[in-house]
Tab-separated table of C-alpha atoms in Angstrom:
chain	number	residue	atom	x	y	z
A	1	UNK	CA	-19.262	32.972	2.821
A	2	UNK	CA	-20.832	35.831	1.230
A	3	UNK	CA	-18.804	35.741	-2.127
A	4	UNK	CA	-17.916	32.005	-1.939
A	5	UNK	CA	-19.321	29.410	-4.394
A	6	UNK	CA	-19.571	25.721	-3.519
A	7	UNK	CA	-20.445	23.111	-5.871
A	8	UNK	CA	-22.426	20.106	-4.119
A	9	UNK	CA	-22.248	16.375	-5.013
A	10	UNK	CA	-25.198	14.416	-4.316
A	11	UNK	CA	-25.373	10.673	-3.999
A	12	UNK	CA	-28.161	8.388	-3.464
A	13	UNK	CA	-28.215	5.206	-1.943
A	14	UNK	CA	-31.347	2.993	-2.969
A	15	UNK	CA	-32.774	0.061	-1.337
A	16	UNK	CA	-35.800	-1.138	-2.751
A	17	UNK	CA	-38.457	-2.639	-0.523
A	18	UNK	CA	-39.743	-6.098	-0.749
A	19	UNK	CA	-40.439	-6.990	2.640
A	20	UNK	CA	-42.659	-4.298	4.392
A	21	UNK	CA	-42.334	-6.074	7.697
A	22	UNK	CA	-38.277	-5.419	7.746
A	23	UNK	CA	-37.400	-2.533	10.110
A	24	UNK	CA	-37.213	0.868	8.701
A	25	UNK	CA	-33.592	0.927	10.512
A	26	UNK	CA	-32.621	-2.141	8.558
A	27	UNK	CA	-33.778	-0.586	5.236
A	28	UNK	CA	-31.663	2.559	5.967
A	29	UNK	CA	-28.536	0.560	6.721
A	30	UNK	CA	-28.718	-0.998	3.395
A	31	UNK	CA	-29.306	2.264	1.404
A	32	UNK	CA	-26.127	3.828	3.260
A	33	UNK	CA	-24.190	0.520	2.235
A	34	UNK	CA	-25.121	1.058	-1.251
A	35	UNK	CA	-24.104	4.682	-1.018
A	36	UNK	CA	-20.810	3.800	0.319
A	37	UNK	CA	-19.701	2.132	-2.570
A	38	UNK	CA	-19.857	5.685	-4.786
A	39	UNK	CA	-19.065	8.210	-1.964
A	40	UNK	CA	-15.938	8.909	-4.238
A	41	UNK	CA	-17.382	8.959	-7.360
A	42	UNK	CA	-18.057	12.028	-9.500
A	43	UNK	CA	-19.914	9.983	-12.196
A	44	UNK	CA	-22.244	7.750	-10.732
A	45	UNK	CA	-24.695	9.268	-8.114
A	46	UNK	CA	-27.229	6.554	-7.743
A	47	UNK	CA	-26.304	2.999	-6.301
A	48	UNK	CA	-28.800	0.090	-6.081
A	49	UNK	CA	-28.582	-2.098	-2.829
A	50	UNK	CA	-27.752	-5.957	-3.759
A	51	UNK	CA	-27.040	-9.059	-1.699
A	52	UNK	CA	-23.367	-8.869	-3.046
A	53	UNK	CA	-22.729	-5.467	-1.306
A	54	UNK	CA	-24.082	-6.601	2.004
A	55	UNK	CA	-21.537	-9.554	1.895
A	56	UNK	CA	-18.712	-7.486	1.191
A	57	UNK	CA	-19.704	-5.031	3.880
A	58	UNK	CA	-19.896	-7.837	6.309
A	59	UNK	CA	-16.579	-9.220	5.082
A	60	UNK	CA	-15.124	-5.761	5.521
A	61	UNK	CA	-16.197	-5.315	9.042
A	62	UNK	CA	-14.927	-8.883	9.754
A	63	UNK	CA	-11.396	-8.026	8.537
A	64	UNK	CA	-11.538	-4.848	10.656
A	65	UNK	CA	-12.559	-6.520	13.774
A	66	UNK	CA	-10.195	-9.176	13.834
A	67	UNK	CA	-7.160	-6.686	13.183
A	68	UNK	CA	-6.035	-6.030	16.567
A	69	UNK	CA	-6.116	-9.637	17.484
A	70	UNK	CA	-4.160	-10.685	14.400
A	71	UNK	CA	-1.532	-8.049	15.146
A	72	UNK	CA	-1.169	-8.654	19.098
A	73	UNK	CA	-0.959	-12.605	18.288
A	74	UNK	CA	1.513	-12.265	15.192
A	75	UNK	CA	-0.768	-13.441	12.524
A	76	UNK	CA	0.855	-11.025	9.991
A	77	UNK	CA	3.888	-12.696	8.617
A	78	UNK	CA	6.635	-11.272	6.446
A	79	UNK	CA	7.213	-13.379	3.406
A	80	UNK	CA	10.359	-12.659	1.618
A	81	UNK	CA	10.248	-12.300	-2.299
A	82	UNK	CA	14.039	-12.826	-3.264
A	83	UNK	CA	15.486	-10.471	-5.717
A	84	UNK	CA	18.385	-11.366	-8.340
A	85	UNK	CA	21.023	-9.415	-9.911
A	86	UNK	CA	21.462	-10.406	-13.798
A	87	UNK	CA	24.212	-12.720	-12.649
A	88	UNK	CA	21.574	-14.725	-10.702
A	89	UNK	CA	23.004	-13.608	-7.342
A	90	UNK	CA	20.636	-13.438	-4.803
A	91	UNK	CA	21.345	-9.748	-3.317
A	92	UNK	CA	18.144	-9.523	-0.841
A	93	UNK	CA	14.368	-9.213	-1.262
A	94	UNK	CA	10.953	-7.664	-0.546
A	95	UNK	CA	9.203	-8.272	2.844
A	96	UNK	CA	5.400	-8.856	1.635
A	97	UNK	CA	2.728	-8.944	4.222
A	98	UNK	CA	0.942	-12.167	4.625
A	99	UNK	CA	-2.104	-13.076	7.014
A	100	UNK	CA	-1.979	-16.526	8.415
A	101	UNK	CA	-5.243	-17.705	9.972
A	102	UNK	CA	-5.292	-20.210	13.167
A	103	UNK	CA	-6.383	-23.147	10.963
A	104	UNK	CA	-3.518	-22.415	8.786
A	105	UNK	CA	-5.575	-20.505	5.934
A	106	UNK	CA	-4.293	-17.079	4.593
A	107	UNK	CA	-6.075	-13.655	3.747
A	108	UNK	CA	-5.006	-12.385	0.353
A	109	UNK	CA	-3.421	-8.972	0.726
A	110	UNK	CA	-5.990	-7.607	-1.805
A	111	UNK	CA	-8.698	-8.684	0.519
A	112	UNK	CA	-7.102	-6.482	3.569
A	113	UNK	CA	-4.674	-3.975	2.498
A	114	UNK	CA	-7.186	-1.301	1.007
A	115	UNK	CA	-9.456	-2.072	4.063
A	116	UNK	CA	-6.782	-1.187	6.308
A	117	UNK	CA	-5.902	1.874	4.039
A	118	UNK	CA	-9.336	2.899	4.284
A	119	UNK	CA	-9.602	2.885	8.091
A	120	UNK	CA	-6.256	4.397	9.033
A	121	UNK	CA	-5.019	0.882	10.236
A	122	UNK	CA	-2.505	0.349	7.558
A	123	UNK	CA	-0.109	2.810	9.681
A	124	UNK	CA	0.125	0.198	12.429
A	125	UNK	CA	0.510	-2.721	10.145
A	126	UNK	CA	3.144	-1.127	8.368
A	127	UNK	CA	5.107	-0.069	11.368
A	128	UNK	CA	4.687	-3.623	12.354
A	129	UNK	CA	5.911	-5.069	9.189
A	130	UNK	CA	8.895	-2.482	9.107
A	131	UNK	CA	10.012	-3.879	12.507
A	132	UNK	CA	9.643	-7.605	11.632
A	133	UNK	CA	11.948	-6.573	8.400
A	134	UNK	CA	14.592	-5.126	10.845
A	135	UNK	CA	14.471	-8.083	13.023
A	136	UNK	CA	15.153	-10.415	10.006
A	137	UNK	CA	18.132	-7.995	8.894
A	138	UNK	CA	19.613	-7.927	12.627
A	139	UNK	CA	19.399	-11.933	12.369
A	140	UNK	CA	21.304	-11.945	9.060
A	141	UNK	CA	23.916	-9.453	10.382
A	142	UNK	CA	24.551	-11.607	13.345
A	143	UNK	CA	24.964	-14.334	10.834
A	144	UNK	CA	27.556	-12.517	8.844
A	145	UNK	CA	25.306	-11.917	6.257
A	146	UNK	CA	25.717	-7.918	5.870
A	147	UNK	CA	25.349	-8.013	2.198
A	148	UNK	CA	21.762	-8.739	2.126
A	149	UNK	CA	18.910	-6.074	1.962
A	150	UNK	CA	15.272	-5.967	2.511
A	151	UNK	CA	12.916	-3.619	0.859
A	152	UNK	CA	9.542	-2.434	2.777
A	153	UNK	CA	6.772	-0.919	1.677
A	154	UNK	CA	5.368	2.408	2.559
A	155	UNK	CA	1.583	3.137	2.180
A	156	UNK	CA	0.745	6.632	0.826
A	157	UNK	CA	-1.620	6.935	3.795
A	158	UNK	CA	1.535	6.582	6.077
A	159	UNK	CA	2.708	9.995	5.283
A	160	UNK	CA	-0.403	11.254	6.984
A	161	UNK	CA	-0.456	8.797	10.030
A	162	UNK	CA	2.704	9.490	11.314
A	163	UNK	CA	6.193	10.776	10.870
A	164	UNK	CA	7.764	8.226	8.662
A	165	UNK	CA	11.342	9.328	9.101
A	166	UNK	CA	11.275	9.142	13.077
A	167	UNK	CA	9.613	5.824	12.911
A	168	UNK	CA	12.289	4.176	10.603
A	169	UNK	CA	15.249	5.806	11.665
A	170	UNK	CA	14.309	4.950	15.258
A	171	UNK	CA	13.955	1.172	14.078
A	172	UNK	CA	17.238	1.030	12.563
A	173	UNK	CA	18.544	2.761	15.575
A	174	UNK	CA	16.999	-0.007	17.861
A	175	UNK	CA	18.396	-3.069	15.985
A	176	UNK	CA	21.705	-1.420	15.182
A	177	UNK	CA	21.563	-1.694	11.343
A	178	UNK	CA	22.872	-0.168	8.395
A	179	UNK	CA	20.279	1.896	6.778
A	180	UNK	CA	21.351	0.874	3.228
A	181	UNK	CA	20.269	-2.445	3.912
A	182	UNK	CA	16.699	-1.541	4.586
A	183	UNK	CA	15.081	-0.182	1.224
A	184	UNK	CA	12.038	1.968	1.299
A	185	UNK	CA	9.595	1.484	-1.299
A	186	UNK	CA	7.068	4.228	-2.389
A	187	UNK	CA	4.747	4.181	-5.283
A	188	UNK	CA	4.715	6.179	-8.112
A	189	UNK	CA	1.469	7.707	-7.596
A	190	UNK	CA	2.202	8.376	-3.863
A	191	UNK	CA	5.168	10.645	-4.873
A	192	UNK	CA	3.867	12.206	-7.594
A	193	UNK	CA	0.417	13.171	-5.987
A	194	UNK	CA	2.344	15.203	-3.390
A	195	UNK	CA	5.624	15.818	-4.806
A	196	UNK	CA	6.277	19.209	-2.959
A	197	UNK	CA	6.011	17.632	0.388
A	198	UNK	CA	7.443	14.050	-0.537
A	199	UNK	CA	10.776	15.336	-2.233
A	200	UNK	CA	12.056	16.914	1.140
A	201	UNK	CA	11.488	13.555	2.702
A	202	UNK	CA	13.039	11.558	0.355
A	203	UNK	CA	16.038	13.411	0.455
A	204	UNK	CA	15.901	13.336	4.267
A	205	UNK	CA	15.721	9.490	4.113
A	206	UNK	CA	18.709	9.150	1.501
A	207	UNK	CA	20.881	11.423	3.471
A	208	UNK	CA	20.453	9.050	6.428
A	209	UNK	CA	21.526	6.452	4.278
A	210	UNK	CA	18.457	4.724	3.152
A	211	UNK	CA	17.937	3.301	-0.337
A	212	UNK	CA	14.449	4.762	-1.783
A	213	UNK	CA	12.596	2.708	-4.598
A	214	UNK	CA	9.732	4.131	-6.793
A	215	UNK	CA	7.580	1.050	-7.121
A	216	UNK	CA	4.988	0.636	-9.974
A	217	UNK	CA	6.678	3.121	-12.313
A	218	UNK	CA	4.369	3.210	-15.611
A	219	UNK	CA	1.190	2.270	-13.704
A	220	UNK	CA	0.171	6.131	-13.094
A	221	UNK	CA	1.230	9.406	-14.997
A	222	UNK	CA	4.657	10.438	-14.150
A	223	UNK	CA	6.920	11.138	-17.000
A	224	UNK	CA	10.663	10.530	-17.544
A	225	UNK	CA	11.230	14.424	-17.556
A	226	UNK	CA	9.587	14.438	-13.951
A	227	UNK	CA	11.636	11.119	-12.971
A	228	UNK	CA	14.742	13.039	-13.549
A	229	UNK	CA	14.008	15.673	-10.640
A	230	UNK	CA	12.846	12.858	-8.172
A	231	UNK	CA	15.889	11.665	-5.923
A	232	UNK	CA	15.441	7.958	-6.160
A	233	UNK	CA	17.954	5.279	-6.012
A	234	UNK	CA	15.762	2.201	-7.617
A	235	UNK	CA	13.039	2.205	-10.335
A	236	UNK	CA	10.677	-0.782	-10.229
A	237	UNK	CA	8.681	-0.904	-13.710
A	238	UNK	CA	5.232	-1.910	-13.403
A	239	UNK	CA	4.181	-5.328	-14.466
A	240	UNK	CA	2.399	-4.021	-17.188
A	241	UNK	CA	5.575	-3.545	-19.503
A	242	UNK	CA	6.136	-7.328	-19.203
A	243	UNK	CA	2.419	-8.822	-19.790
A	244	UNK	CA	1.666	-9.902	-23.468
A	245	UNK	CA	0.101	-7.361	-25.544
A	246	UNK	CA	-0.099	-6.200	-29.161
A	247	UNK	CA	2.778	-3.785	-28.587
A	248	UNK	CA	5.281	-5.752	-26.947
A	249	UNK	CA	7.963	-4.348	-28.970
A	250	UNK	CA	7.434	-1.099	-27.868
A	251	UNK	CA	7.374	-2.112	-24.181
A	252	UNK	CA	10.775	-3.550	-24.907
A	253	UNK	CA	11.775	-0.378	-26.120
A	254	UNK	CA	10.604	1.601	-23.209
A	255	UNK	CA	12.314	-0.715	-20.923
A	256	UNK	CA	15.768	-0.277	-22.798
A	257	UNK	CA	15.482	3.340	-22.844
A	258	UNK	CA	14.803	3.688	-19.003
A	259	UNK	CA	17.441	0.969	-18.235
A	260	UNK	CA	20.022	2.976	-20.414
A	261	UNK	CA	19.656	5.730	-17.929
A	262	UNK	CA	21.050	3.912	-15.245
A	263	UNK	CA	18.309	3.440	-12.941
A	264	UNK	CA	18.185	0.215	-10.813
């Protein structure tokens, strides 16, 4: 370390003491809760504790603590969002995870997906959902509906948590499926951020017969120039292109230009 230079980023979590009878350990816990909200920020260095932070922290811990039981008891369900061709034919769908509670209520994906990604639990959830999708495809195959496909999501964290290729190919082999019926969705950001490592994997999956989809194209920073070098089969445009805005005509032009390059 003699000639190395390291830049330190210091963050402060502040809890304003109003009740002096409170245990110091509790005060420190609350200061730590505050600091967790900015631990990845380079712009914000001070965070002040408030009651909403505590509620969010407790909610997050509750979600984490209930994961094992929810997984073991089958509380995570695949809800299939159908996908149609231009001639209104149903070709397949996307398997989306929904957490159904014992009382029939539902936990929204935006409440638990990011938590599971932070804690590394997303790998186990995704593996479970991939298998549920394979089970559904197996059921359709036995009913003679071999033309239907299902898309499943691959979290950016999955690439660090497991051998994605080995897990997915093992599931397809287990249920005796044609890989072309299982579409693999990878977000634009996940692909671009680690392009060097992901390109060989994408090629390997496509060589095995899988359809690879780039999800949320346009939400990040990829360009059409970069896109031409990425071996994907289907391009899914971010919804931002379709929302009402002052530049709707420009958005339509961009969509037409992308579509004219024969991406799905």
